PDB file of C-alpha atoms in Angstrom:
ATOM      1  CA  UNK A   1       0.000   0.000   0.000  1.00 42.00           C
ATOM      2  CA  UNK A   2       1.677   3.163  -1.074  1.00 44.00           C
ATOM      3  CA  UNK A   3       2.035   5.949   2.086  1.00 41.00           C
ATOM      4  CA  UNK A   4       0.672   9.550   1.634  1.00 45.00           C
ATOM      5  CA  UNK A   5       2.123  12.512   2.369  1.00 44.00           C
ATOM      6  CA  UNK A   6       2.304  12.779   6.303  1.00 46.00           C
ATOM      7  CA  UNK A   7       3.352   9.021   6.288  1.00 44.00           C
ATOM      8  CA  UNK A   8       5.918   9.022   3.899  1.00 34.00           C
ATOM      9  CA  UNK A   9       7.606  12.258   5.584  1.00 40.00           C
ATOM     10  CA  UNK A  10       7.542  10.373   8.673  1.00 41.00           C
ATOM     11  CA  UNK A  11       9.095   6.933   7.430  1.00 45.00           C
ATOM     12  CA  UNK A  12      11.652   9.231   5.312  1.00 42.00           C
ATOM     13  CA  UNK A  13      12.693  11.011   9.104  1.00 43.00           C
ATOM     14  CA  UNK A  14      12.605   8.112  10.665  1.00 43.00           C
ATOM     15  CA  UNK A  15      14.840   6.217   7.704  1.00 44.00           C
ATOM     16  CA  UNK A  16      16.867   9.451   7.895  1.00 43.00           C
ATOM     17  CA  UNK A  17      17.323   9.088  11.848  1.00 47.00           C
ATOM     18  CA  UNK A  18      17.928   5.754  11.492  1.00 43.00           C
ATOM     19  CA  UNK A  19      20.882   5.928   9.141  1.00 43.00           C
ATOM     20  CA  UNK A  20      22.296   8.886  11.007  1.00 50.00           C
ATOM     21  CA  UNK A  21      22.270   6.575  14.220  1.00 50.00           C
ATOM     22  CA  UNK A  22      23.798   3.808  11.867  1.00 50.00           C
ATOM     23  CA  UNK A  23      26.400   6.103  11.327  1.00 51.00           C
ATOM     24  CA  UNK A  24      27.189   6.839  14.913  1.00 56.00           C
ATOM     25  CA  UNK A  25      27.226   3.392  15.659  1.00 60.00           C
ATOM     26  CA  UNK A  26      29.986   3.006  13.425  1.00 68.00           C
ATOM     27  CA  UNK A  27      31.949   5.302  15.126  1.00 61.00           C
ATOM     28  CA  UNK A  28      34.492   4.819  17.793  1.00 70.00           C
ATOM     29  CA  UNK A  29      33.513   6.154  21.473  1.00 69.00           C
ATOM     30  CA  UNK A  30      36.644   8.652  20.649  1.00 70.00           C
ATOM     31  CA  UNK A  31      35.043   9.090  17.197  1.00 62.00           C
ATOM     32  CA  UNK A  32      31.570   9.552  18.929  1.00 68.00           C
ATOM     33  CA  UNK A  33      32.665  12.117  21.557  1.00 71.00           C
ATOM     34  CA  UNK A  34      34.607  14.427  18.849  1.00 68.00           C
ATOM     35  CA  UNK A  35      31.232  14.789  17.340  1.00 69.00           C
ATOM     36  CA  UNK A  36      28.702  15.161  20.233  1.00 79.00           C
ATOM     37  CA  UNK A  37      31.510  17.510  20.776  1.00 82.00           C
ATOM     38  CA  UNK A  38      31.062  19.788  17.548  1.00 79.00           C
ATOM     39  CA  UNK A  39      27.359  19.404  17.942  1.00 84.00           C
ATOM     40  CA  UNK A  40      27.553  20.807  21.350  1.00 87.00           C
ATOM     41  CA  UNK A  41      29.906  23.777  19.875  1.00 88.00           C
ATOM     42  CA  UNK A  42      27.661  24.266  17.460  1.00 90.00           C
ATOM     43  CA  UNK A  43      24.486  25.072  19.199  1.00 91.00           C
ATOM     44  CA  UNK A  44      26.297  27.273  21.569  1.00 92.00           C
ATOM     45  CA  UNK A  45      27.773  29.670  18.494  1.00 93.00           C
ATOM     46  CA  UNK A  46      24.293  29.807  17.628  1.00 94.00           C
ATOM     47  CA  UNK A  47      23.210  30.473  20.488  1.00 94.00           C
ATOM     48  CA  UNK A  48      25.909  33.396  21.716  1.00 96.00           C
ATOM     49  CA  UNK A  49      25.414  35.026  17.986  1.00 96.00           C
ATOM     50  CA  UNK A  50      21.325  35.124  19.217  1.00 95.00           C
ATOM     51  CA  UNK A  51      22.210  37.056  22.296  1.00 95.00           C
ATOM     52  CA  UNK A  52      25.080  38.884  21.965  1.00 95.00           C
ATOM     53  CA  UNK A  53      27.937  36.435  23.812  1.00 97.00           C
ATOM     54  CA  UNK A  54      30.106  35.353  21.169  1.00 97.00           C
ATOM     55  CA  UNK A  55      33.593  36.247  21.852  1.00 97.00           C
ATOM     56  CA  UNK A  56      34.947  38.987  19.645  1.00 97.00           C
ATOM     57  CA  UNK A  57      38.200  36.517  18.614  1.00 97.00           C
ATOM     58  CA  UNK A  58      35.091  33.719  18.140  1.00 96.00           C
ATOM     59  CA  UNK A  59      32.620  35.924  15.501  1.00 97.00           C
ATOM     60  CA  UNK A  60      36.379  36.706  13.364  1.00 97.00           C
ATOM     61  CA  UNK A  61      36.630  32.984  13.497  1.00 95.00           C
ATOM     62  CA  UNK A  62      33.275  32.602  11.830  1.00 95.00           C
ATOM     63  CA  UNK A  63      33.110  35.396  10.357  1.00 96.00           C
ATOM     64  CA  UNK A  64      35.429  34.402   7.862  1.00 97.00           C
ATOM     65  CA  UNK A  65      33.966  30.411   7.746  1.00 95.00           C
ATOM     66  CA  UNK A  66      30.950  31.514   7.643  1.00 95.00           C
ATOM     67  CA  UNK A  67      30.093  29.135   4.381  1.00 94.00           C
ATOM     68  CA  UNK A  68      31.255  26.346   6.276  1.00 93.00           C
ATOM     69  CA  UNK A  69      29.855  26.965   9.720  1.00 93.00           C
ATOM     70  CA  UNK A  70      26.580  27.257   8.051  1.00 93.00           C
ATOM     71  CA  UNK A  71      27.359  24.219   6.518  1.00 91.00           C
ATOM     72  CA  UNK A  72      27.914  22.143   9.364  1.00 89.00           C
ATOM     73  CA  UNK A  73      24.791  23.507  11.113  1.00 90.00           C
ATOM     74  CA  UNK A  74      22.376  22.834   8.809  1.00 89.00           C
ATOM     75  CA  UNK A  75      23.358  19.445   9.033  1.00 84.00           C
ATOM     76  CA  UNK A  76      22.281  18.850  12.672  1.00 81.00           C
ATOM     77  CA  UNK A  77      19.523  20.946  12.810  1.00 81.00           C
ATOM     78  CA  UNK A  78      16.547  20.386  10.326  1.00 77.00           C
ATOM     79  CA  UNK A  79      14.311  22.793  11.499  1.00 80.00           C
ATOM     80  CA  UNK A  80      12.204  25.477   9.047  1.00 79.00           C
ATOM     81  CA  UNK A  81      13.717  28.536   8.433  1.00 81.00           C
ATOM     82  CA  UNK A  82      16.608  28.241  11.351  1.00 88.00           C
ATOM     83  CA  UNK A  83      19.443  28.640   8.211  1.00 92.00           C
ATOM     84  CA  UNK A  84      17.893  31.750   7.219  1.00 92.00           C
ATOM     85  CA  UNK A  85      17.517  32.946  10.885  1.00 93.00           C
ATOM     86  CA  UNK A  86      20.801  32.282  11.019  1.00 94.00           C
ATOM     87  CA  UNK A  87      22.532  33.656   8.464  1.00 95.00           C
ATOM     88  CA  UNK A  88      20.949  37.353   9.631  1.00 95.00           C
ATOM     89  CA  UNK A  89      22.161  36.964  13.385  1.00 95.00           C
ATOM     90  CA  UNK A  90      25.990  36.405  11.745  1.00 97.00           C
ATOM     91  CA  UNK A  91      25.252  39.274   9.377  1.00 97.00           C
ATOM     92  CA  UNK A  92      24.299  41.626  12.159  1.00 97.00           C
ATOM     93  CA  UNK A  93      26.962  40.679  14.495  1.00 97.00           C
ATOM     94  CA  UNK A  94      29.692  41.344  11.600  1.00 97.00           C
ATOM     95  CA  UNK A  95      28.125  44.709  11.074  1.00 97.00           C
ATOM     96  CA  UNK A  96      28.439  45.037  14.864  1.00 98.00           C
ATOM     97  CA  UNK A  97      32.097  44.122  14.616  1.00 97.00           C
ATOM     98  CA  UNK A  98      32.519  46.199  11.689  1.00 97.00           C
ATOM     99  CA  UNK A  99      31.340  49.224  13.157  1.00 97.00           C
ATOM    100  CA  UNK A 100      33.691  48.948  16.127  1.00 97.00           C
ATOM    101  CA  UNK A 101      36.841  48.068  13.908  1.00 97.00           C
ATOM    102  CA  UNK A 102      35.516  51.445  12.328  1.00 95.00           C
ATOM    103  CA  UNK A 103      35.307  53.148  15.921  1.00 96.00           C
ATOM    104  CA  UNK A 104      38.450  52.426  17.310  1.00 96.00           C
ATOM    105  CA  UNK A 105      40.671  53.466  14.000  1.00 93.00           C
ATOM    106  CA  UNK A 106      38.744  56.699  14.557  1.00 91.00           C
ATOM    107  CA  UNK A 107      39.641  57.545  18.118  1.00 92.00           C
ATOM    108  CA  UNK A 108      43.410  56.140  17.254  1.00 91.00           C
ATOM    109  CA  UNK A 109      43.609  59.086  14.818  1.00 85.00           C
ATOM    110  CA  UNK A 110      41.859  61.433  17.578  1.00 83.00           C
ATOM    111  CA  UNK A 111      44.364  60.418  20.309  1.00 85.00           C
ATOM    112  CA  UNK A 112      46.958  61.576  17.160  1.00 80.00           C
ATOM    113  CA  UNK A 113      45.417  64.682  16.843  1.00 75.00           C
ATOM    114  CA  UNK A 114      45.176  65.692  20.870  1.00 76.00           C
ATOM    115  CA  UNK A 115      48.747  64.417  21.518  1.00 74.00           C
ATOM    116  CA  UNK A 116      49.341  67.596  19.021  1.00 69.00           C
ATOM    117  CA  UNK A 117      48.088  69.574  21.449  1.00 70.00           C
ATOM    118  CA  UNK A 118      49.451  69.739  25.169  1.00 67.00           C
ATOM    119  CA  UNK A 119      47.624  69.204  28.629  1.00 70.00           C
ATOM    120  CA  UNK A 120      44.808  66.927  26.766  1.00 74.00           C
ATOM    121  CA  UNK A 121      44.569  63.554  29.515  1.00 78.00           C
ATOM    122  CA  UNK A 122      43.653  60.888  26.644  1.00 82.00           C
ATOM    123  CA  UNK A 123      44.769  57.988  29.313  1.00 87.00           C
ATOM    124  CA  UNK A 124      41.464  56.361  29.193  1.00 88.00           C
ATOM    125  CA  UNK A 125      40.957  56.619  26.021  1.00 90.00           C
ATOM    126  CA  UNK A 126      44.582  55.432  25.249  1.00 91.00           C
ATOM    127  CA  UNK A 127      43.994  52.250  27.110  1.00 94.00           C
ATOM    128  CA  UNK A 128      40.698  51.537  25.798  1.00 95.00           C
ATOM    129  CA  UNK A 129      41.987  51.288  22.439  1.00 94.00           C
ATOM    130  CA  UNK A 130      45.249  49.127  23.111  1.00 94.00           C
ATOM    131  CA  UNK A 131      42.562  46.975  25.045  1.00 96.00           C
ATOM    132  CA  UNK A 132      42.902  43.157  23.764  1.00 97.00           C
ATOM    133  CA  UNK A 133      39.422  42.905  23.084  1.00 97.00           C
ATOM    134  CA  UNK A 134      39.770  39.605  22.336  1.00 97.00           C
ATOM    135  CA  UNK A 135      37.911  37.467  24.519  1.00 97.00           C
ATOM    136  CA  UNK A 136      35.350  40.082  25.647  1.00 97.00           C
ATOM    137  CA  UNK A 137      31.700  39.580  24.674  1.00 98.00           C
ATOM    138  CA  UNK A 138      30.464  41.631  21.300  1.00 97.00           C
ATOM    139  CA  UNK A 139      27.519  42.906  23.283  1.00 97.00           C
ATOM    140  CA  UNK A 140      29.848  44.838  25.487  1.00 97.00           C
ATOM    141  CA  UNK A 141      31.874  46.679  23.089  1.00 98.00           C
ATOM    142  CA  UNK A 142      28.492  47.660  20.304  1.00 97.00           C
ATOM    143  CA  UNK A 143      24.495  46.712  20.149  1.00 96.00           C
ATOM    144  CA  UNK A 144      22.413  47.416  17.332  1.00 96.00           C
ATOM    145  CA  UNK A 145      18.707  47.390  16.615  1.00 94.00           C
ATOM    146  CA  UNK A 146      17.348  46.381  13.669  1.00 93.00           C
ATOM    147  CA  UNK A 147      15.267  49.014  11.801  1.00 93.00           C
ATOM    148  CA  UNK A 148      12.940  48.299   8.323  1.00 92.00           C
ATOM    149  CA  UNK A 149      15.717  45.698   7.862  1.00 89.00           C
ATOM    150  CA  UNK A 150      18.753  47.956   8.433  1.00 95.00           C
ATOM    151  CA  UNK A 151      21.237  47.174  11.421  1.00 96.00           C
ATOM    152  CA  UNK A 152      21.689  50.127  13.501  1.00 96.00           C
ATOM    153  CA  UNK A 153      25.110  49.310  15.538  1.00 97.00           C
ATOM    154  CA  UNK A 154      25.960  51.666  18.353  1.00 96.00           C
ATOM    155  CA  UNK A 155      29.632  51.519  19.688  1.00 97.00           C
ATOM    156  CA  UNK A 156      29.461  51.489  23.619  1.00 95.00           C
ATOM    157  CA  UNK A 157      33.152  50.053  24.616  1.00 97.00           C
ATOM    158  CA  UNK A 158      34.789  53.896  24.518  1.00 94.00           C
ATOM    159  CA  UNK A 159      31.635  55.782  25.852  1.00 92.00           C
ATOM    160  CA  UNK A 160      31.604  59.032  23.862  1.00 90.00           C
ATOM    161  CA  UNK A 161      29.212  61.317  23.392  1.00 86.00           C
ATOM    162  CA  UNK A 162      27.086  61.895  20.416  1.00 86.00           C
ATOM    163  CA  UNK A 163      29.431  65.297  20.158  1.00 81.00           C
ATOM    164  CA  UNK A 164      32.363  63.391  20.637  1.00 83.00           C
ATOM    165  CA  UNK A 165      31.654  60.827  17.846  1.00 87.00           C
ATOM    166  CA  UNK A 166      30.884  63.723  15.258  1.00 83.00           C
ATOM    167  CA  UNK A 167      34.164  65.588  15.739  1.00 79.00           C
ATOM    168  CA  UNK A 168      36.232  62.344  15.818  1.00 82.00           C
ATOM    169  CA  UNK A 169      34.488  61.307  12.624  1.00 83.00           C
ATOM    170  CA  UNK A 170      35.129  64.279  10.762  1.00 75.00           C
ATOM    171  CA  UNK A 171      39.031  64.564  12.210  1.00 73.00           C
ATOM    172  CA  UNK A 172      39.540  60.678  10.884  1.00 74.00           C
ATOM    173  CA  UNK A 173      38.325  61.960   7.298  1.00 72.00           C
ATOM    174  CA  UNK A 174      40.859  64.274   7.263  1.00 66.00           C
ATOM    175  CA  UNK A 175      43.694  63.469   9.261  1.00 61.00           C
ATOM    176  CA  UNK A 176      46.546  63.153   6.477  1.00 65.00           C
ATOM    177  CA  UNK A 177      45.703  67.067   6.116  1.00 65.00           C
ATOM    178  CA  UNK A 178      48.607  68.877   6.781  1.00 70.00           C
ATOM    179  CA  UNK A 179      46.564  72.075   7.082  1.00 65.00           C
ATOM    180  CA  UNK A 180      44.021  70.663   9.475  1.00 61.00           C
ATOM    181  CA  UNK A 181      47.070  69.277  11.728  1.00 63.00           C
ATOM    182  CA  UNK A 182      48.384  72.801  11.810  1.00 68.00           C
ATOM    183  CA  UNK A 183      44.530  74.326  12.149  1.00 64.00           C
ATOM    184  CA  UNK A 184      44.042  72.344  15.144  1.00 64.00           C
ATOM    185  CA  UNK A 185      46.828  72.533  16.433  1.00 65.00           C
ATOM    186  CA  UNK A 186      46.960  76.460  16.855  1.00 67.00           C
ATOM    187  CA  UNK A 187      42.896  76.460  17.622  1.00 64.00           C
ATOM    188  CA  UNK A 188      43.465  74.022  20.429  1.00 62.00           C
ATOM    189  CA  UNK A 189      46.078  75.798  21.883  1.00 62.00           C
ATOM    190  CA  UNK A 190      44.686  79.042  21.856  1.00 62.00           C
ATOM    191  CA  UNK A 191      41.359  77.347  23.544  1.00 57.00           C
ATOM    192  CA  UNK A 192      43.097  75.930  25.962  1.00 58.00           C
ATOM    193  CA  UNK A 193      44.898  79.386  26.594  1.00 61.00           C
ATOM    194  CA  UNK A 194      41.496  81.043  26.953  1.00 54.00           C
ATOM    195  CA  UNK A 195      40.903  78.861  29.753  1.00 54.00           C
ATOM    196  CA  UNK A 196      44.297  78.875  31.745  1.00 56.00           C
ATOM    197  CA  UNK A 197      42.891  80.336  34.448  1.00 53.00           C
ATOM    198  CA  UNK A 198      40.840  77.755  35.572  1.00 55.00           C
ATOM    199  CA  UNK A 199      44.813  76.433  36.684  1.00 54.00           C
ATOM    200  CA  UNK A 200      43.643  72.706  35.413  1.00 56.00           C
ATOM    201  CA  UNK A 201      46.761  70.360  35.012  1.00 59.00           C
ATOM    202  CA  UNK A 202      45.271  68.636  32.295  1.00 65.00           C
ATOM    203  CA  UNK A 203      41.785  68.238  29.753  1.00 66.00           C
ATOM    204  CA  UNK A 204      39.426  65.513  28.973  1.00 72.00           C
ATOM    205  CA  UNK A 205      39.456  64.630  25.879  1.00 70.00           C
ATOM    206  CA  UNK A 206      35.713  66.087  26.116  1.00 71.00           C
ATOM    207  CA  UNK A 207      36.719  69.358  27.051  1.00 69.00           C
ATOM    208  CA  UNK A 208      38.566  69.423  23.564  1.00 68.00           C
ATOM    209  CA  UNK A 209      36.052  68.808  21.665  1.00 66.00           C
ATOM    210  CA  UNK A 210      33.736  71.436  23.088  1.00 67.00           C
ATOM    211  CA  UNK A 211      37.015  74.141  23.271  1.00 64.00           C
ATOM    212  CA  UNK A 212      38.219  73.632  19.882  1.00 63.00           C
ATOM    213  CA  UNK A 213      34.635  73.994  18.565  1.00 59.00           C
ATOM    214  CA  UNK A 214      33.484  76.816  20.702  1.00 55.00           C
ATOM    215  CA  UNK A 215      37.022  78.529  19.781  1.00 52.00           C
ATOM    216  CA  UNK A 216      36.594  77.873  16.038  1.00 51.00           C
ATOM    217  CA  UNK A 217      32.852  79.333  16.504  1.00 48.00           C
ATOM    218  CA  UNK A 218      34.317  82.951  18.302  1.00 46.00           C
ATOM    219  CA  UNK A 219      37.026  83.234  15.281  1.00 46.00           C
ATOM    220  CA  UNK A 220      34.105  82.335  12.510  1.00 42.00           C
ATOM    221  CA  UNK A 221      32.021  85.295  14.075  1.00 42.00           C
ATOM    222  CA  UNK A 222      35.302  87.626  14.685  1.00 44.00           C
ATOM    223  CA  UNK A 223      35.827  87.159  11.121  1.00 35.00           C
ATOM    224  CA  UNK A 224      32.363  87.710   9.963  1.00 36.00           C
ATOM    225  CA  UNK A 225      32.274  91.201  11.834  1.00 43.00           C
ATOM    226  CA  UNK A 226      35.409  92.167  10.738  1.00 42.00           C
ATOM    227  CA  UNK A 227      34.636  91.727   6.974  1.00 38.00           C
ATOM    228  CA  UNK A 228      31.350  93.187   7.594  1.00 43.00           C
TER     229      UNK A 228
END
């Protein structure tokens, strides 16, 4: 009697189960433990790349096997639509990872720029980005929220403001400029001399950032009423 639909699925599984357990049979108790073993590693990628505990060093690692990690885990896990699911939780944590890669190069080129001027305290700052970041979760150096399909990543790990992250931005575009080094250079130094009163041994790197710009803002208008 031939089997319908539901049947036939079920006898196919169940053939399909059964060969699989053939298989492991086969195997040695060494052989048997090495793969309960990259089952076991398996689910728990997926499940740190759900909520945000993969290891930085870890998402690299498949990051670039990604073809092959997928690979291997759609061969112990047959549900509908978990490849798919997947895929977009490695996706989002790369942009994640991407977007702090992109972070820290910025404030590298900030901490440049302040060294060029003198009494700027860029300790913190300094050690966060010579941090081995290695081994630390994703989640606690960027989140994102996903938005009409977009990833949103937010870098967290070096804690600056919205301000901060503006001017750092625009400094990394144009850092090689020989004419900005020298621009902020003699800005910063003049801020900073507006404000020696205040007999401060040294300046966040925060207090920079709102100096330089409040300086640059007081020449822009000086100029303006001067050509006016």
């Amino acid at each position: 009697m031939p089997l319908h639909g539901n049947d036939w699925c079920m006898d196919n599984r169940e053939n399909h189960n059964g060969r699989e357990s053939d298989f492991r049979k086969m195997l040695k108790p060494e052989g048997q433990e090495f793969l309960m073993l990259a089952i076991s590693s398996l689910e728990a990628a997926e499940r740190s790349l759900n909520n945000g505990t993969i290891e930085y060093q870890m998402l690299i690692l498949l990051r670039d096997r990604s073809e092959i990690f997928l690979a291997l885990f759609e061969q112990i896990n047959k549900e509908k639509g978990k490849i798919p699911l997947l895929k977009q939780l490695l996706n989002q944590r790369c942009i994640e990872l991407a977007a702090f890669k992109k972070e820290r190069d910025k404030v590298s080129t900030f901490i440049r720029m302040c060294s060029l001027i003198k009494k700027v305290n860029l300790d913190e700052l300094s050690r966060k980005t010579t941090t081995n970041v290695s081994q630390m979760l994703i989640k606690d150096l960027v989140q994102s929220t996903v938005h009409c399909g977009k990833v949103l990543p937010v870098v967290n790990f070096f804690g600056l403001s919205t301000e901060a992250k503006v001017m750092i931005s625009s400094l990394s575009q144009l850092s090689d400029s020989i004419l900005l080094r020298q621009f902020w250079t003699d800005n910063g130094n003049k801020a900073l001399k507006i404000t020696a009163q205040t007999e401060a041994q040294s300046f966040a790197y925060e207090d920079v950032v709102k100096l330089v710009c409040g300086h640059l803002q007081m020449s822009s208008c000086s100029l303006y009423r001067t050509v006016s």
